[in-house]
Coordinates of N, CA and C in Angstrom, one line a residue:
X1 N 0.8 -1.2 0.0 CA 0.0 0.0 0.0 C 0.9 1.2 0.0
X2 N 0.8 2.1 -1.0 CA 1.5 3.4 -1.1 C 0.7 4.5 -0.6
X3 N 1.3 5.7 -0.4 CA 0.6 6.8 0.3 C -0.5 7.3 -0.6
X4 N -0.3 7.4 -2.0 CA -1.3 7.9 -2.9 C -2.6 7.0 -2.8
X5 N -2.3 5.7 -2.8 CA -3.5 4.7 -2.7 C -4.2 4.9 -1.4
X6 N -3.5 5.1 -0.3 CA -4.1 5.3 1.0 C -5.0 6.5 1.0
X7 N -4.5 7.6 0.4 CA -5.2 8.9 0.4 C -6.5 8.8 -0.5
X8 N -6.3 8.2 -1.7 CA -7.5 8.1 -2.6 C -8.5 7.1 -2.2
X9 N -8.1 6.1 -1.5 CA -9.0 5.0 -1.1 C -9.0 4.9 0.4
X10 N -9.0 6.1 1.1 CA -8.9 6.1 2.5 C -10.1 5.5 3.2
X11 N -11.3 5.5 2.5 CA -12.5 4.9 3.1 C -12.3 3.4 3.3
X12 N -11.7 2.8 2.2 CA -11.5 1.3 2.3 C -10.4 0.9 3.3
X13 N -9.4 1.7 3.3 CA -8.3 1.4 4.3 C -8.7 1.7 5.7
X14 N -9.6 2.6 5.9 CA -10.1 2.9 7.3 C -11.0 1.7 7.8
X15 N -11.7 1.1 6.9 CA -12.5 -0.1 7.2 C -11.6 -1.2 7.7
X16 N -10.5 -1.4 7.0 CA -9.5 -2.4 7.4 C -8.9 -2.1 8.7
X17 N -8.5 -0.8 9.0 CA -7.9 -0.4 10.2 C -8.9 -0.7 11.4
X18 N -10.2 -0.3 11.2 CA -11.2 -0.4 12.2 C -11.4 -1.9 12.5
X19 N -11.5 -2.7 11.5 CA -11.7 -4.2 11.7 C -10.5 -4.9 12.3
X20 N -9.3 -4.3 12.1 CA -8.1 -5.0 12.6 C -7.7 -4.5 14.0
X21 N -7.9 -3.2 14.2 CA -7.3 -2.5 15.4 C -8.4 -2.3 16.5
X22 N -9.6 -2.3 16.2 CA -10.6 -2.1 17.3 C -10.5 -0.7 17.9
X23 N -10.5 -0.6 19.2 CA -10.4 0.7 19.9 C -9.1 1.4 19.7
X24 N -8.0 0.7 19.2 CA -6.8 1.3 18.9 C -6.9 2.2 17.7
X25 N -8.0 2.1 17.0 CA -8.2 3.0 15.8 C -8.2 4.4 16.2
X26 N -8.7 4.7 17.4 CA -8.8 6.1 17.9 C -7.4 6.7 18.0
X27 N -6.5 5.9 18.5 CA -5.1 6.4 18.7 C -4.4 6.6 17.3
X28 N -4.7 5.7 16.3 CA -4.2 5.8 15.0 C -4.7 7.1 14.3
X29 N -6.0 7.4 14.5 CA -6.6 8.6 13.9 C -5.9 9.8 14.5
X30 N -5.7 9.8 15.8 CA -5.1 10.9 16.5 C -3.7 11.1 16.0
X31 N -2.9 10.1 15.9 CA -1.5 10.2 15.4 C -1.4 10.7 14.0
X32 N -2.3 10.3 13.1 CA -2.2 10.8 11.7 C -2.4 12.3 11.6
X33 N -3.5 12.8 12.3 CA -3.7 14.2 12.3 C -2.7 15.0 13.0
X34 N -2.2 14.4 14.2 CA -1.2 15.1 15.0 C 0.1 15.2 14.2
X35 N 0.5 14.1 13.5 CA 1.7 14.1 12.7 C 1.6 15.1 11.5
X36 N 0.5 15.1 10.8 CA 0.3 16.0 9.7 C 0.4 17.5 10.1
X37 N -0.2 17.8 11.2 CA -0.2 19.2 11.7 C 1.0 19.6 12.6
X38 N 1.6 18.6 13.2 CA 2.6 18.8 14.2 C 4.0 18.6 13.8
X39 N 4.3 17.8 12.8 CA 5.6 17.5 12.4 C 5.8 18.0 11.0
X40 N 6.6 19.0 10.9 CA 6.8 19.7 9.6 C 7.3 18.9 8.5
X41 N 7.9 17.7 8.8 CA 8.4 16.8 7.7 C 7.3 15.9 7.2
X42 N 6.1 16.0 7.7 CA 5.0 15.1 7.3 C 3.8 15.9 6.7
X43 N 4.0 16.8 5.7 CA 2.9 17.6 5.2 C 2.0 16.8 4.2
X44 N 2.5 15.6 3.8 CA 1.8 14.8 2.8 C 0.7 13.9 3.4
X45 N 0.6 13.8 4.7 CA -0.4 12.9 5.3 C -1.8 13.5 5.1
X46 N -2.8 12.6 5.0 CA -4.1 13.1 4.7 C -4.7 13.7 6.0
X47 N -5.5 14.8 5.8 CA -6.1 15.4 7.0 C -7.6 15.6 6.7
X48 N -7.9 16.4 5.7 CA -9.3 16.7 5.3 C -10.1 15.4 5.0
X49 N -9.5 14.6 4.1 CA -10.1 13.3 3.7 C -10.3 12.4 4.8
X50 N -9.3 12.3 5.8 CA -9.4 11.4 6.9 C -10.6 11.8 7.8
X51 N -10.7 13.1 8.1 CA -11.8 13.5 8.9 C -13.1 13.2 8.3
X52 N -13.3 13.6 7.0 CA -14.5 13.3 6.2 C -14.9 11.8 6.3
X53 N -13.9 11.0 5.9 CA -14.2 9.5 5.8 C -14.5 8.9 7.2
X54 N -13.8 9.4 8.2 CA -13.9 8.8 9.6 C -15.3 9.2 10.1
X55 N -15.7 10.4 10.0 CA -17.0 10.8 10.5 C -18.1 10.2 9.7
X56 N -17.9 10.0 8.4 CA -18.9 9.3 7.6 C -19.1 7.8 8.1
X57 N -18.0 7.2 8.5 CA -18.1 5.8 9.0 C -18.7 5.8 10.4
X58 N -18.3 6.8 11.2 CA -18.9 6.9 12.6 C -20.4 7.1 12.6
X59 N -20.9 7.8 11.5 CA -22.3 8.0 11.4 C -23.1 6.8 11.0
X60 N -22.4 5.7 10.6 CA -23.0 4.4 10.3 C -22.8 3.5 11.5
X61 N -23.8 2.9 12.0 CA -23.7 2.0 13.2 C -22.9 0.7 13.0
X62 N -22.8 0.3 11.7 CA -22.1 -1.0 11.4 C -20.6 -0.9 11.7
X63 N -20.0 0.3 11.8 CA -18.5 0.3 12.0 C -18.1 0.5 13.4
X64 N -19.1 0.7 14.3 CA -18.8 0.8 15.8 C -17.8 1.9 16.1
X65 N -17.8 3.0 15.5 CA -17.0 4.1 15.8 C -17.8 5.2 16.5
X66 N -17.3 5.7 17.6 CA -18.1 6.7 18.3 C -17.9 8.1 17.7
X67 N -19.0 8.7 17.2 CA -18.9 9.9 16.5 C -18.3 11.1 17.3
X68 N -18.8 11.2 18.6 CA -18.3 12.3 19.4 C -16.8 12.1 19.8
X69 N -16.4 10.9 20.1 CA -15.0 10.6 20.4 C -14.1 11.0 19.2
X70 N -14.5 10.6 18.0 CA -13.7 10.9 16.8 C -13.6 12.4 16.6
X71 N -14.7 13.1 16.8 CA -14.7 14.5 16.6 C -13.7 15.2 17.6
X72 N -13.8 14.8 18.9 CA -13.0 15.4 19.9 C -11.5 15.1 19.7
X73 N -11.3 13.8 19.3 CA -9.9 13.4 19.1 C -9.2 14.2 18.0
X74 N -10.0 14.5 16.9 CA -9.4 15.3 15.8 C -9.1 16.7 16.2
X75 N -10.0 17.3 17.0 CA -9.8 18.7 17.5 C -8.5 18.7 18.4
X76 N -8.5 17.8 19.3 CA -7.3 17.8 20.2 C -6.0 17.5 19.5
X77 N -6.0 16.6 18.5 CA -4.8 16.3 17.7 C -4.4 17.5 16.9
X78 N -5.4 18.2 16.3 CA -5.1 19.4 15.5 C -4.5 20.5 16.4
X79 N -5.0 20.8 17.6 CA -4.5 21.8 18.5 C -3.1 21.4 19.0
X80 N -3.0 20.2 19.4 CA -1.7 19.8 19.9 C -0.6 19.7 18.8
X81 N -1.0 19.3 17.6 CA -0.1 19.3 16.5 C 0.5 20.6 16.2
X82 N -0.4 21.6 16.0 CA 0.0 23.0 15.7 C 0.9 23.6 16.8
X83 N 0.6 23.2 18.1 CA 1.3 23.7 19.2 C 2.8 23.2 19.2
X84 N 2.9 21.9 18.9 CA 4.2 21.3 18.8 C 5.0 21.9 17.6
X85 N 4.3 22.1 16.5 CA 4.9 22.7 15.3 C 5.4 24.1 15.6
X86 N 4.6 24.9 16.3 CA 5.0 26.2 16.7 C 6.3 26.2 17.5
X87 N 6.4 25.3 18.5 CA 7.6 25.1 19.3 C 8.8 24.7 18.4
X88 N 8.6 23.8 17.5 CA 9.6 23.4 16.6 C 10.2 24.5 15.7
X89 N 9.2 25.4 15.3 CA 9.7 26.5 14.5 C 10.5 27.5 15.3
X90 N 10.0 27.7 16.6 CA 10.7 28.6 17.5 C 12.1 28.1 17.8
X91 N 12.2 26.7 18.1 CA 13.4 26.1 18.4 C 14.4 26.1 17.2
X92 N 13.8 25.8 16.0 CA 14.6 25.8 14.8 C 15.3 27.2 14.5
X93 N 14.6 28.3 14.8 CA 15.1 29.6 14.6 C 16.2 29.9 15.6
X94 N 16.0 29.5 16.8 CA 17.0 29.8 17.9 C 18.2 29.0 17.7
X95 N 18.1 27.7 17.2 CA 19.2 26.8 17.2 C 19.6 26.5 15.8
X96 N 19.3 27.4 14.8 CA 19.6 27.1 13.4 C 21.0 26.8 13.1
X97 N 21.9 27.5 13.9 CA 23.4 27.3 13.6 C 23.9 25.9 14.1
X98 N 23.2 25.5 15.2 CA 23.7 24.2 15.8 C 23.1 23.0 15.1
X99 N 21.9 23.1 14.6 CA 21.2 22.0 14.1 C 20.8 22.2 12.6
X100 N 21.7 22.5 11.8 CA 21.5 22.8 10.4 C 20.8 21.6 9.7
X101 N 21.1 20.4 10.2 CA 20.6 19.2 9.5 C 19.1 19.2 9.6
X102 N 18.5 19.7 10.7 CA 17.0 19.7 10.8 C 16.4 20.6 9.7
X103 N 16.9 21.8 9.5 CA 16.3 22.6 8.5 C 16.5 22.1 7.1
X104 N 17.5 21.2 6.9 CA 17.6 20.5 5.6 C 16.5 19.5 5.3
X105 N 15.8 19.1 6.4 CA 14.7 18.1 6.2 C 13.5 18.8 5.7
X106 N 13.4 20.1 5.8 CA 12.2 20.9 5.4 C 12.3 21.4 4.0
X107 N 11.2 21.1 3.3 CA 11.2 21.5 1.9 C 11.2 23.1 1.8
X108 N 12.2 23.7 1.2 CA 12.3 25.1 1.2 C 11.2 25.8 0.4
X109 N 10.8 25.2 -0.7 CA 9.8 25.8 -1.5 C 8.4 25.9 -0.8
X110 N 8.1 24.8 -0.1 CA 6.8 24.7 0.6 C 6.9 25.7 1.9
X111 N 8.0 25.7 2.5 CA 8.2 26.7 3.6 C 8.1 28.1 3.1
X112 N 8.6 28.4 1.9 CA 8.6 29.8 1.4 C 7.1 30.1 1.0
X113 N 6.4 29.1 0.5 CA 5.0 29.4 0.2 C 4.2 29.8 1.4
X114 N 4.5 29.1 2.5 CA 3.8 29.4 3.8 C 4.2 30.7 4.3
X115 N 5.5 31.1 4.2 CA 6.0 32.4 4.6 C 5.3 33.5 3.9
X116 N 5.2 33.3 2.6 CA 4.5 34.3 1.7 C 3.0 34.5 2.1
X117 N 2.4 33.4 2.4 CA 1.0 33.4 2.8 C 0.8 34.1 4.1
X118 N 1.8 33.8 5.0 CA 1.8 34.3 6.4 C 2.0 35.8 6.3
X119 N 2.9 36.2 5.5 CA 3.3 37.7 5.4 C 2.1 38.5 4.8
X120 N 1.3 37.8 3.9 CA 0.2 38.5 3.2 C -1.0 38.7 4.2
X121 N -1.3 37.6 4.9 CA -2.5 37.5 5.7 C -2.4 37.7 7.2
X122 N -1.1 37.7 7.7 CA -0.9 37.8 9.1 C -1.4 36.7 10.0
X123 N -1.8 36.9 11.2 CA -2.2 35.9 12.2 C -3.3 35.0 11.7
X124 N -4.2 35.6 10.9 CA -5.4 34.9 10.4 C -5.0 33.7 9.5
X125 N -3.7 33.7 9.1 CA -3.2 32.7 8.2 C -3.3 31.3 9.0
X126 N -3.2 31.4 10.3 CA -3.2 30.1 11.1 C -4.6 29.5 10.9
X127 N -5.6 30.3 10.8 CA -7.0 29.8 10.6 C -7.2 29.4 9.2
X128 N -6.9 30.3 8.3 CA -7.0 30.0 6.8 C -6.2 28.8 6.4
X129 N -5.0 28.7 6.9 CA -4.1 27.7 6.5 C -4.5 26.3 6.9
X130 N -5.4 26.2 7.9 CA -6.0 24.9 8.3 C -6.6 24.2 7.1
X131 N -7.2 25.0 6.2 CA -8.0 24.4 5.1 C -7.2 24.2 3.8
X132 N -5.8 24.4 3.9 CA -5.0 24.2 2.7 C -3.9 23.2 3.0
X133 N -4.0 22.0 2.3 CA -2.9 21.0 2.5 C -1.5 21.6 2.3
X134 N -0.5 21.1 3.0 CA 0.9 21.5 2.9 C 1.0 22.8 3.7
X135 N 0.3 23.9 3.3 CA 0.3 25.2 4.0 C 0.0 25.0 5.5
X136 N -1.0 24.2 5.9 CA -1.4 24.0 7.3 C -0.3 23.4 8.1
X137 N 0.6 22.6 7.5 CA 1.7 22.0 8.2 C 2.9 23.0 8.5
X138 N 3.0 23.9 7.5 CA 4.2 24.9 7.6 C 3.8 26.2 8.4
X139 N 2.5 26.6 8.4 CA 2.2 27.8 9.0 C 2.5 27.9 10.5
X140 N 2.1 26.9 11.3 CA 2.5 27.0 12.7 C 4.0 27.0 12.9
X141 N 4.8 26.3 12.0 CA 6.2 26.3 12.1 C 6.8 27.7 11.9
X142 N 6.2 28.4 10.8 CA 6.6 29.7 10.5 C 6.2 30.7 11.6
X143 N 5.1 30.5 12.2 CA 4.6 31.3 13.3 C 5.6 31.3 14.5
X144 N 6.1 30.1 14.8 CA 7.1 30.0 15.9 C 8.4 30.6 15.5
X145 N 8.8 30.4 14.3 CA 10.1 30.9 13.8 C 10.1 32.5 13.8
X146 N 8.9 33.0 13.5 CA 8.7 34.5 13.4 C 8.5 35.1 14.8
X147 N 8.5 34.3 15.9 CA 8.4 34.8 17.2 C 7.0 35.4 17.5
X148 N 6.0 34.9 16.9 CA 4.6 35.4 17.2 C 4.3 35.1 18.7
X149 N 3.7 36.0 19.4 CA 3.4 35.8 20.8 C 2.5 34.5 20.9
X150 N 2.9 33.7 21.9 CA 2.3 32.4 22.0 C 0.8 32.5 22.3
X151 N 0.4 33.4 23.1 CA -1.0 33.6 23.5 C -1.9 33.9 22.2
X152 N -1.3 34.8 21.4 CA -2.0 35.1 20.1 C -2.1 33.8 19.2
X153 N -1.0 33.1 19.1 CA -1.0 31.9 18.3 C -2.0 30.9 18.8
X154 N -2.1 30.7 20.1 CA -3.0 29.7 20.7 C -4.5 30.0 20.4
X155 N -4.9 31.3 20.4 CA -6.2 31.7 20.0 C -6.6 31.3 18.6
X156 N -5.7 31.7 17.7 CA -5.9 31.3 16.3 C -5.9 29.8 16.1
X157 N -5.0 29.2 16.8 CA -4.8 27.7 16.7 C -6.1 27.0 17.1
X158 N -6.7 27.4 18.2 CA -8.0 26.7 18.7 C -9.1 27.0 17.8
X159 N -9.3 28.3 17.3 CA -10.3 28.6 16.4 C -10.2 27.9 15.1
X160 N -9.0 27.8 14.6 CA -8.7 27.2 13.3 C -9.0 25.7 13.4
X161 N -8.6 25.0 14.5 CA -8.8 23.6 14.6 C -10.3 23.3 14.7
X162 N -11.0 24.1 15.5 CA -12.5 23.9 15.6 C -13.2 24.0 14.3
X163 N -12.9 25.1 13.6 CA -13.5 25.3 12.3 C -13.2 24.2 11.3
X164 N -11.9 23.9 11.2 CA -11.5 22.8 10.2 C -12.1 21.5 10.5
X165 N -12.0 21.0 11.7 CA -12.6 19.7 12.0 C -14.1 19.7 11.9
X166 N -14.7 20.8 12.3 CA -16.2 20.9 12.3 C -16.7 20.9 10.9
X167 N -16.0 21.6 10.0 CA -16.5 21.7 8.6 C -16.5 20.3 7.9
X168 N -15.3 19.6 8.0 CA -15.2 18.3 7.4 C -16.0 17.2 8.1
X169 N -16.2 17.4 9.4 CA -17.1 16.5 10.1 C -18.5 16.6 9.7
X170 N -19.0 17.8 9.6 CA -20.4 18.1 9.1 C -20.6 17.5 7.7
X171 N -19.6 17.8 6.8 CA -19.7 17.3 5.4 C -19.7 15.8 5.4
X172 N -18.8 15.1 6.2 CA -18.8 13.7 6.3 C -20.1 13.1 6.8
X173 N -20.6 13.7 7.9 CA -21.8 13.2 8.5 C -23.0 13.3 7.5
X174 N -23.1 14.5 6.8 CA -24.3 14.7 5.9 C -24.2 14.0 4.6
X175 N -23.0 13.9 4.0 CA -22.8 13.4 2.7 C -22.0 12.1 2.5
X176 N -21.3 11.7 3.6 CA -20.4 10.6 3.4 C -21.0 9.2 3.1
X177 N -22.3 9.0 3.6 CA -22.9 7.8 3.4 C -24.0 7.8 2.2
X178 N -24.0 8.8 1.4 CA -24.8 8.8 0.2 C -24.2 7.9 -0.8
X179 N -25.0 7.0 -1.3 CA -24.4 5.9 -2.3 C -23.6 6.5 -3.4
X180 N -24.0 7.6 -4.0 CA -23.2 8.2 -5.1 C -21.9 8.7 -4.6
X181 N -21.8 9.2 -3.4 CA -20.5 9.7 -2.8 C -19.6 8.5 -2.6
X182 N -20.2 7.4 -2.0 CA -19.4 6.2 -1.7 C -18.8 5.6 -2.9
X183 N -19.6 5.6 -4.0 CA -19.2 4.9 -5.3 C -18.1 5.7 -6.0
X184 N -18.0 7.0 -5.7 CA -17.0 7.9 -6.4 C -16.2 8.6 -5.3
X185 N -15.8 7.8 -4.3 CA -15.1 8.5 -3.2 C -13.7 9.0 -3.6
X186 N -13.0 8.3 -4.5 CA -11.7 8.7 -5.0 C -11.8 10.1 -5.7
X187 N -12.9 10.2 -6.5 CA -13.0 11.5 -7.2 C -13.3 12.6 -6.2
X188 N -14.1 12.3 -5.2 CA -14.4 13.3 -4.1 C -13.1 13.8 -3.5
X189 N -12.2 12.8 -3.1 CA -11.0 13.2 -2.5 C -10.1 14.1 -3.4
X190 N -10.1 13.7 -4.6 CA -9.3 14.5 -5.6 C -9.9 16.0 -5.6
X191 N -11.2 16.0 -5.6 CA -11.9 17.4 -5.7 C -11.6 18.2 -4.4
X192 N -11.6 17.5 -3.2 CA -11.3 18.2 -2.0 C -9.9 18.7 -2.0
X193 N -8.9 17.9 -2.5 CA -7.5 18.3 -2.6 C -7.4 19.5 -3.6
X194 N -8.0 19.4 -4.7 CA -7.9 20.4 -5.8 C -8.5 21.8 -5.2
X195 N -9.7 21.7 -4.6 CA -10.3 22.9 -4.1 C -9.4 23.5 -3.0
X196 N -8.8 22.6 -2.1 CA -8.0 23.1 -1.0 C -6.7 23.8 -1.4
X197 N -6.1 23.3 -2.5 CA -4.8 24.0 -3.0 C -5.1 25.1 -3.9
X198 N -6.3 25.4 -4.3 CA -6.6 26.5 -5.2 C -6.1 27.8 -4.7
X199 N -6.3 28.1 -3.4 CA -5.7 29.4 -2.9 C -4.2 29.6 -3.2
X200 N -3.5 28.5 -3.0 CA -2.0 28.5 -3.2 C -1.7 28.9 -4.7
X201 N -2.4 28.3 -5.6 CA -2.2 28.5 -7.0 C -2.6 29.9 -7.4
X202 N -3.7 30.4 -6.8 CA -4.1 31.8 -7.1 C -3.1 32.8 -6.6
X203 N -2.6 32.5 -5.3 CA -1.6 33.4 -4.7 C -0.3 33.4 -5.5
X204 N 0.1 32.2 -6.0 CA 1.3 32.1 -6.7 C 1.2 32.9 -8.1
X205 N 0.1 32.8 -8.7 CA -0.1 33.5 -10.0 C -0.1 35.0 -9.8
X206 N -0.8 35.4 -8.7 CA -0.8 36.9 -8.3 C 0.6 37.4 -8.1
X207 N 1.4 36.6 -7.3 CA 2.8 37.0 -7.0 C 3.6 37.1 -8.3
X208 N 3.5 36.2 -9.2 CA 4.2 36.2 -10.5 C 3.8 37.4 -11.3
X209 N 2.5 37.7 -11.4 CA 2.0 38.8 -12.2 C 2.5 40.1 -11.6
X210 N 2.6 40.2 -10.2 CA 3.1 41.4 -9.6 C 4.5 41.6 -9.9
X211 N 5.3 40.5 -9.8 CA 6.8 40.6 -10.1 C 7.0 41.0 -11.5
X212 N 6.2 40.5 -12.5 CA 6.4 40.8 -13.9 C 6.0 42.2 -14.2
X213 N 5.1 42.8 -13.4 CA 4.6 44.2 -13.7 C 5.6 45.2 -13.2
X214 N 6.5 44.8 -12.3 CA 7.4 45.8 -11.7 C 8.6 46.0 -12.7

């Protein structure tokens, strides 16, 4: 099983995980979201699609997943993940000369995209970035590196986590078990990813047009 197959067919793989791991499934769900949001070297892990698919399964009694527990786990994982990522960014900036190997693990282009997004939108980027794959992994890191006041960061962090998890939970609950959605789940995941990265593409085009006009 490769990562692309896991992302595009996450509904099928989740069924396997639930059947194989039982209550340990909750820990696995927590770790995936925590790692995607909390460890800057794992921006490729699924987040939006995982929440959508999990809540859709939890809404069906045959999978024996507790809807409320899943929802709370995702919010806690998202908040804790961004908090750890903030501290990593702060540590990386302070110790950049001692631990140059760590910064080499970070994709410079993706980090630059997050920095540009952060510079343009300020603190609200922490909330907006939640809804954009890749960017949401780097934004808290950049926040810590830029020495944003932790109290300010925490407020944006909590609001962003609540809105992000709630949106995809509501969508998963309302639409996840519709037969047409289940039969074309891979296409839905592609659509979610495409819509999520659209702001990055638009921002990139705007930046290029601005540079060319100067």
